Coordinates of C-alpha atoms in Angstrom, one line a residue:
M157 CA 0.0 0.0 0.0
D158 CA 1.8 3.2 -1.2
D159 CA 1.4 6.7 0.1
T160 CA -0.7 7.8 -2.9
Y161 CA -3.3 5.2 -2.1
V162 CA -3.3 6.1 1.6
T163 CA -3.7 9.8 0.8
N164 CA -6.5 9.0 -1.5
L165 CA -8.3 7.1 1.3
L166 CA -7.9 10.2 3.6
L167 CA -9.2 12.4 0.8
Q168 CA -12.2 10.1 0.3
Y169 CA -13.0 10.3 4.0
L170 CA -12.7 14.1 4.2
H171 CA -14.9 14.4 1.0
E172 CA -17.6 12.1 2.4
K173 CA -17.6 14.0 5.7
G174 CA -17.9 17.3 3.9
L175 CA -14.7 18.7 5.5
H176 CA -14.0 20.8 2.4
N177 CA -11.3 23.1 3.8
T178 CA -9.3 20.3 5.2
F179 CA -9.8 18.4 1.9
E180 CA -8.5 21.3 -0.2
T181 CA -5.5 21.8 2.2
L182 CA -4.5 18.1 2.1
Q183 CA -4.6 18.1 -1.7
E184 CA -2.5 21.2 -1.8
E185 CA 0.1 20.1 0.7
C186 CA 0.4 16.6 -0.8
G187 CA 0.3 17.8 -4.3
Q188 CA -2.2 15.1 -5.1
N189 CA -5.8 15.4 -6.3
F190 CA -8.6 13.1 -5.1
D191 CA -9.1 10.2 -7.6
S192 CA -12.4 8.5 -6.8
S193 CA -12.0 6.1 -9.7
A194 CA -9.0 4.5 -8.0
L195 CA -11.2 3.4 -5.1
K196 CA -13.6 0.6 -5.6
S197 CA -16.2 1.7 -3.1
G198 CA -17.1 4.4 -0.6
G199 CA -16.3 4.4 3.1
L200 CA -13.1 2.4 2.7
L201 CA -11.1 4.0 5.5
M202 CA -14.0 3.7 8.0
N203 CA -14.6 0.1 6.9
A204 CA -10.9 -0.8 7.4
L205 CA -10.7 0.9 10.8
N206 CA -13.9 -0.7 11.9
E207 CA -12.7 -4.2 10.9
W208 CA -9.4 -3.6 12.7
Y209 CA -11.2 -2.5 15.8
E210 CA -13.6 -5.4 15.9
L211 CA -10.8 -8.0 15.2
N212 CA -8.8 -6.6 18.1
L213 CA -11.6 -7.0 20.5
V214 CA -11.6 -10.8 20.1
H215 CA -9.9 -13.2 17.7
T216 CA -12.3 -15.7 16.2
D217 CA -12.7 -17.5 12.9
V218 CA -16.0 -16.3 11.5
P219 CA -17.2 -17.8 8.3
V220 CA -17.9 -15.2 5.6
K221 CA -20.3 -16.0 2.8
V222 CA -19.0 -15.0 -0.6
E223 CA -21.4 -12.7 -2.4
D224 CA -23.0 -14.2 -5.5
E225 CA -23.8 -11.7 -8.2
E226 CA -26.9 -13.7 -9.3
E227 CA -28.2 -14.5 -5.9
D228 CA -27.5 -11.1 -4.4
A229 CA -28.4 -9.0 -7.5
I230 CA -29.5 -6.0 -5.4
L231 CA -26.0 -5.6 -4.2
F232 CA -24.4 -5.4 -7.7
Q233 CA -26.9 -3.2 -9.6
P234 CA -24.9 -0.5 -11.5
S235 CA -25.7 3.2 -11.1
N236 CA -28.4 4.5 -13.5
D237 CA -28.1 8.1 -12.3
S238 CA -31.7 8.1 -11.3
Y239 CA -31.3 9.0 -7.7
I240 CA -33.2 11.9 -6.0
R241 CA -31.2 15.1 -5.8
R242 CA -33.5 18.2 -6.4
E243 CA -35.8 20.1 -4.1
A244 CA -39.2 20.3 -5.7
A245 CA -41.6 21.6 -3.1
L246 CA -41.7 23.2 0.4
I247 CA -44.6 22.6 2.7
K248 CA -44.7 25.0 5.7
D249 CA -47.2 26.4 8.2
V250 CA -48.6 22.9 8.8
H251 CA -47.2 22.6 12.3
I252 CA -45.9 25.1 14.9
N253 CA -43.3 22.8 16.4
N254 CA -40.6 20.3 15.4
I255 CA -41.8 17.7 12.8
I256 CA -41.1 14.2 14.1
D257 CA -42.4 11.8 11.4
V258 CA -43.6 11.9 7.8
R259 CA -45.2 8.9 6.1
F260 CA -46.7 8.4 2.6
S261 CA -49.8 6.2 2.2
T262 CA -48.8 3.6 -0.4
A263 CA -52.2 2.2 -1.1
Q264 CA -54.0 5.3 -2.1
E265 CA -54.5 6.4 -5.7
R266 CA -53.4 9.9 -4.9
P267 CA -50.4 10.5 -2.5
V268 CA -51.4 11.4 1.0
L269 CA -48.6 12.4 3.5
A270 CA -49.2 12.1 7.2
V271 CA -47.1 14.5 9.2
G272 CA -46.7 14.2 13.0
A273 CA -45.1 16.8 15.2
A274 CA -44.0 17.8 18.7
D275 CA -47.0 20.2 18.9
K276 CA -49.2 17.1 19.7
T277 CA -51.0 17.1 16.4
M278 CA -51.0 15.0 13.2
S279 CA -51.9 16.6 9.8
L280 CA -52.7 15.2 6.4
V281 CA -51.4 16.7 3.2
S282 CA -53.0 15.5 0.0
F283 CA -51.5 16.1 -3.4
S284 CA -53.5 16.7 -6.6
D285 CA -50.3 16.7 -8.6
I286 CA -47.0 15.0 -8.0
P287 CA -43.8 17.0 -8.6
S288 CA -42.2 16.3 -12.0
N289 CA -39.0 14.3 -12.1
S290 CA -37.8 16.3 -15.0
S291 CA -34.3 17.6 -14.5
S292 CA -34.9 20.6 -16.8
G293 CA -34.1 23.7 -14.8
E294 CA -34.7 24.8 -11.2
T295 CA -37.5 26.9 -9.8
D296 CA -37.4 30.0 -7.6
S297 CA -40.6 28.8 -5.9
P298 CA -40.6 25.0 -5.4
A299 CA -44.0 25.1 -3.9
D300 CA -45.5 26.1 -7.2
L301 CA -44.7 22.7 -8.6
L302 CA -47.6 21.0 -7.0
T303 CA -51.0 21.6 -5.6
T304 CA -51.7 20.5 -2.0
S305 CA -54.7 20.2 0.2
R306 CA -53.7 20.6 3.8
R307 CA -55.6 19.6 6.8
P308 CA -53.4 21.0 9.7
G309 CA -54.3 19.7 13.1
S310 CA -56.5 17.0 11.7
F311 CA -55.9 15.0 14.9
M312 CA -55.0 16.5 18.3
F313 CA -53.5 14.5 21.2
S314 CA -52.1 14.9 24.7
A315 CA -48.5 14.3 23.7
S316 CA -46.0 14.6 20.8
V317 CA -46.4 12.2 17.9
L318 CA -43.3 10.0 17.6
C319 CA -44.1 7.5 14.9
L320 CA -46.7 7.0 12.1
D321 CA -47.5 4.1 9.7
W322 CA -50.2 3.6 7.2
N323 CA -52.1 0.3 6.9
P324 CA -50.8 -1.3 3.6
C325 CA -54.0 -3.3 2.9
K326 CA -56.2 -1.7 0.2
E327 CA -59.4 -2.4 2.2
R328 CA -57.9 -0.6 5.2
Q329 CA -55.8 2.0 3.5
H330 CA -57.5 4.8 5.5
L331 CA -56.2 3.4 8.8
L332 CA -53.2 5.2 10.2
L333 CA -51.2 3.9 13.2
A334 CA -49.6 6.4 15.6
S335 CA -47.5 6.2 18.7
F336 CA -46.8 9.0 21.2
M337 CA -44.5 10.4 23.8
D338 CA -46.9 9.5 26.7
G339 CA -47.0 5.8 25.7
L340 CA -50.3 6.0 23.8
V341 CA -50.8 4.0 20.6
A342 CA -53.8 4.9 18.4
V343 CA -55.5 3.6 15.3
L344 CA -56.9 6.6 13.3
D345 CA -59.6 6.6 10.6
T346 CA -58.3 9.3 8.2
K347 CA -61.4 9.0 6.0
N348 CA -63.7 10.2 8.8
D349 CA -61.1 12.0 10.9
V350 CA -61.9 10.0 14.0
V351 CA -59.7 8.0 16.5
L352 CA -61.0 4.4 16.2
Q353 CA -59.0 2.9 19.1
T354 CA -56.4 3.8 21.7
F355 CA -54.1 1.6 23.6
R356 CA -52.5 2.7 26.9
E357 CA -50.5 -0.2 28.0
H358 CA -47.1 1.4 27.5
R359 CA -45.7 3.3 30.5
K360 CA -43.0 5.4 28.7
F361 CA -42.4 6.8 25.2
A362 CA -43.9 4.6 22.5
V363 CA -41.1 5.3 20.0
T364 CA -42.1 3.0 17.2
C365 CA -45.1 1.3 15.6
R366 CA -45.5 -0.8 12.5
W367 CA -48.1 -2.7 10.6
N368 CA -47.4 -6.1 9.1
D369 CA -47.6 -6.5 5.3
D370 CA -51.3 -7.5 5.2
G371 CA -52.5 -5.0 7.8
T372 CA -53.9 -7.7 10.1
K373 CA -51.3 -7.1 12.9
F374 CA -49.3 -4.2 14.3
A375 CA -46.6 -3.9 16.9
S376 CA -45.5 -1.0 19.1
G377 CA -42.2 -0.6 21.0
S378 CA -41.5 1.6 24.0
H379 CA -38.8 2.8 26.3
D380 CA -40.7 0.8 29.0
E381 CA -38.7 -2.2 27.6
T382 CA -41.7 -3.8 26.0
V383 CA -43.1 -4.6 22.6
R384 CA -46.8 -5.2 22.2
V385 CA -48.3 -7.1 19.3
Y386 CA -51.9 -6.5 18.3
G387 CA -54.2 -8.4 15.9
L388 CA -57.4 -7.9 14.0
T389 CA -60.4 -8.9 16.2
D390 CA -62.3 -10.2 13.2
E391 CA -62.2 -9.8 9.4
T392 CA -65.4 -7.7 9.2
S393 CA -64.2 -4.9 11.5
D394 CA -61.4 -2.4 12.0
S395 CA -61.0 -3.4 15.6
Y396 CA -57.7 -4.7 17.0
S397 CA -56.8 -6.3 20.4
L398 CA -53.6 -7.2 22.3
L399 CA -52.1 -10.6 21.3
Q400 CA -48.8 -10.6 23.2
E401 CA -46.5 -8.6 25.3
L402 CA -42.8 -9.1 24.8
N403 CA -40.4 -8.0 27.6
F404 CA -36.8 -7.0 27.2
K405 CA -34.0 -5.8 29.6
T406 CA -33.5 -2.3 28.0
A407 CA -35.4 0.3 26.1
V408 CA -36.9 -0.7 22.7
E409 CA -35.8 1.6 19.8
A410 CA -36.9 0.0 16.6
L411 CA -38.9 -2.8 15.0
T412 CA -39.9 -4.0 11.6
F413 CA -41.9 -6.9 10.1
V414 CA -40.5 -9.1 7.4
K415 CA -42.7 -9.1 4.3
N416 CA -44.5 -12.4 3.5
T417 CA -43.4 -14.0 6.8
N418 CA -44.7 -14.0 10.3
T419 CA -41.5 -12.6 11.7
L420 CA -41.0 -9.4 13.7
I421 CA -37.4 -8.0 14.2
I422 CA -36.7 -5.9 17.3
A423 CA -33.8 -3.7 18.3
V424 CA -33.2 -2.6 21.9
R425 CA -30.6 -0.3 23.5
R426 CA -27.2 -1.4 24.8
D427 CA -27.5 -4.8 23.2
N428 CA -25.4 -6.2 20.3
F429 CA -28.2 -8.6 19.3
L430 CA -31.3 -8.2 17.2
Y431 CA -34.3 -10.3 18.2
Y432 CA -36.2 -12.2 15.5
V433 CA -39.7 -13.1 16.9
N434 CA -41.9 -15.8 15.3
L435 CA -45.4 -14.5 15.7
D436 CA -46.9 -17.9 15.6
S437 CA -45.1 -19.3 18.6
Y438 CA -43.5 -16.0 19.9
E439 CA -40.2 -17.8 20.2
R440 CA -37.2 -15.5 19.9
E441 CA -33.9 -16.0 18.0
K442 CA -31.0 -13.7 18.8
V443 CA -28.8 -12.6 15.9
N444 CA -25.5 -10.9 16.7
M445 CA -24.8 -7.6 14.9
N446 CA -21.1 -7.9 15.4
A447 CA -19.3 -9.3 12.4
N448 CA -16.8 -11.3 14.6
L449 CA -19.7 -12.5 16.9
D450 CA -18.2 -11.0 20.1
N451 CA -20.5 -9.4 22.7
H452 CA -19.1 -5.9 22.7
V453 CA -21.8 -3.2 22.2
S454 CA -20.2 -0.5 19.9
F455 CA -23.5 1.0 18.6
N456 CA -27.2 1.1 19.1
A457 CA -29.6 0.0 16.3
M458 CA -32.0 3.0 16.0
Y459 CA -34.0 2.1 12.9
L460 CA -34.7 -1.1 11.0
S461 CA -36.2 -1.9 7.6
A462 CA -36.2 -5.3 5.7
T463 CA -36.0 -5.3 2.0
D464 CA -39.2 -6.4 0.1
D465 CA -37.5 -9.6 -1.1
G466 CA -36.8 -10.6 2.5
R467 CA -33.0 -11.0 1.8
F468 CA -31.5 -8.1 3.6
L469 CA -32.0 -5.9 6.7
V470 CA -30.9 -2.3 6.8
V471 CA -30.0 -0.9 10.2
S472 CA -29.3 2.8 11.1
T473 CA -27.0 3.2 14.0
D474 CA -26.0 6.0 16.4
K475 CA -22.4 5.8 15.2
S476 CA -22.5 7.6 11.8
R477 CA -23.0 4.2 10.1
I478 CA -25.8 2.4 8.3
I479 CA -25.3 -1.4 8.0
M480 CA -26.9 -3.8 5.6
F481 CA -27.1 -7.3 6.9
R482 CA -28.0 -10.5 5.2
L483 CA -31.4 -11.1 6.9
G484 CA -31.2 -13.5 9.8
T485 CA -27.4 -13.5 10.0
S486 CA -24.5 -11.5 11.3
E487 CA -23.1 -11.0 7.9
Q488 CA -22.6 -7.3 7.0
V489 CA -22.9 -7.1 3.2
R490 CA -22.6 -3.3 3.0
N491 CA -21.6 -0.4 5.3
F492 CA -22.5 3.2 4.5
Y493 CA -20.5 6.1 6.0
G494 CA -20.6 9.8 5.4
A495 CA -23.6 11.0 7.4
T496 CA -23.1 12.2 11.0
N497 CA -25.2 10.6 13.7
D498 CA -24.1 10.4 17.3
D499 CA -25.4 9.0 20.6
Y500 CA -28.1 11.6 20.7
S501 CA -29.4 11.1 17.2
Q502 CA -32.5 9.5 15.8
P503 CA -31.3 8.4 12.4
R504 CA -33.8 7.3 9.7
H505 CA -33.3 5.7 6.3
V506 CA -35.3 4.5 3.3
L507 CA -34.2 2.2 0.4
D508 CA -35.5 3.1 -3.0
P509 CA -37.7 0.5 -4.8
S510 CA -35.0 -0.5 -7.2
G511 CA -32.5 -1.2 -4.4
R512 CA -29.9 0.9 -6.1
Y513 CA -29.9 3.8 -3.7
L514 CA -30.2 4.3 0.0
Y515 CA -31.3 7.6 1.6
G516 CA -30.4 8.5 5.2
T517 CA -30.7 11.5 7.6
S518 CA -27.8 13.3 9.1
Q519 CA -27.3 15.6 12.1
D520 CA -25.8 18.2 9.7
N521 CA -29.4 19.1 8.6
S522 CA -29.0 17.2 5.3
V523 CA -30.0 13.9 3.7
Y524 CA -27.4 11.6 2.1
C525 CA -27.8 9.3 -0.8
W526 CA -25.6 6.2 -1.3
E527 CA -25.2 3.9 -4.2
V528 CA -25.7 0.5 -2.7
S529 CA -23.4 -1.4 -5.0
S530 CA -20.3 0.8 -4.3
Q531 CA -21.3 2.2 -0.9
R532 CA -20.4 5.7 -2.3
V533 CA -22.1 8.9 -1.3
V534 CA -23.5 10.2 -4.6
Q535 CA -25.6 13.1 -3.3
R536 CA -26.0 15.2 -0.3
M537 CA -29.3 17.1 -0.2
V538 CA -29.2 20.4 1.7
G539 CA -32.0 22.9 2.3
H540 CA -33.3 22.3 5.8
T541 CA -32.1 24.7 8.5
A542 CA -32.4 22.3 11.4
R543 CA -32.1 18.5 11.9
V544 CA -33.9 16.2 9.5
R545 CA -35.9 13.8 11.7
S546 CA -37.7 11.7 9.2
L547 CA -38.1 10.8 5.5
D548 CA -40.2 8.6 3.3
L549 CA -40.5 7.7 -0.4
Y550 CA -43.6 7.7 -2.7
G551 CA -44.0 6.2 -6.2
G552 CA -42.4 3.6 -8.4
V553 CA -38.8 3.1 -9.7
S554 CA -39.1 5.7 -12.5
S555 CA -41.1 8.3 -10.6
L556 CA -40.1 8.8 -7.0
V557 CA -40.8 11.6 -4.5
L558 CA -38.8 11.8 -1.2
A559 CA -40.4 13.7 1.7
T560 CA -38.3 15.0 4.6
G561 CA -39.6 16.3 7.9
S562 CA -37.4 18.6 10.0
F563 CA -37.0 20.4 13.3
D564 CA -37.2 23.6 11.1
R565 CA -41.0 22.9 11.1
T566 CA -41.1 22.3 7.4
V567 CA -41.6 19.4 5.0
K568 CA -39.6 19.3 1.8
L569 CA -40.3 17.2 -1.3
W570 CA -37.4 16.1 -3.5
V571 CA -37.2 14.5 -6.9
H572 CA -34.7 13.2 -9.5

């Protein structure tokens, strides 16, 4: 490994972190310009340091599965330059306090965005026209690109909204799940603007809630160290009841269902394991997140999402790192660096439908886009003036809109 290569690694790290002054100074003092083509992927320096650190914690022979380009096609898709990069619309004056979560309804004919905030209200924004993905020119007034119907304060509650999720079933697409800072979990009927059911079993923050893929079950997780699973009372109603309480030793931070299975994955604080729960038997399987299978806790898993094909699990951490695991295993198939997220962060991510690009929040008030195959940062979206707390995608592979909600009390929409 020669000095030119090492310098290039340092320049890549500085470039990914946005340390532009230091980047320029290093290029000038070394007399070497950054050559991204000489590096096969992004985050190389952090990957190398991370592997060195973990290997020095404990020495163990861990079998590593060799990636197969046919079997793992999502990991090898070449760039098609169709990632989101341009602000198309600004939505403001919907909430008077920090926006905590944004969530598109995927089942509706027209896009509807649910927006939850620290002002104890949840609003609905309906779009009569989706922003164009045309890259021809910018606009001085992004909000002119679409027409919205806003229903601010559609639902008012006794505590801040922490998490939202739409029912994915077409017959129940009007149902919105919400969880709150006071531990409340609620099922909302957005068609009639009524609260159908409330559940008050959690004793602390209910930080996360998710439907399963057919909308017959949902789960909520709380800092009271429990996950509660609810199921449809009968097929003819929109009523749900508690099926099971799952207890843990530390605060629950994230959970996700695996599509086309009866599996729920749960992440808790100060624990190097993820918990895979079989919802037929409620038996748990612990899966170590450490590549060398030791028990050192070097990060907290703050947000989870499983890919639609059920092959991979994406985990946002509080250590400026997003990890893509082979689902059900400790194998880290991709690591994404560049965004800044520390112990006090609440990072969020979303994978685009093609699997080519991953979008993630950062404490520098921006959103990063990575190319999955190379792990490179291909775009940093700036515009918010405070921390971006949430994001979600709407649309298909060829026509995507990214919504971002921020502590600057605005929602922005971004397109290709």
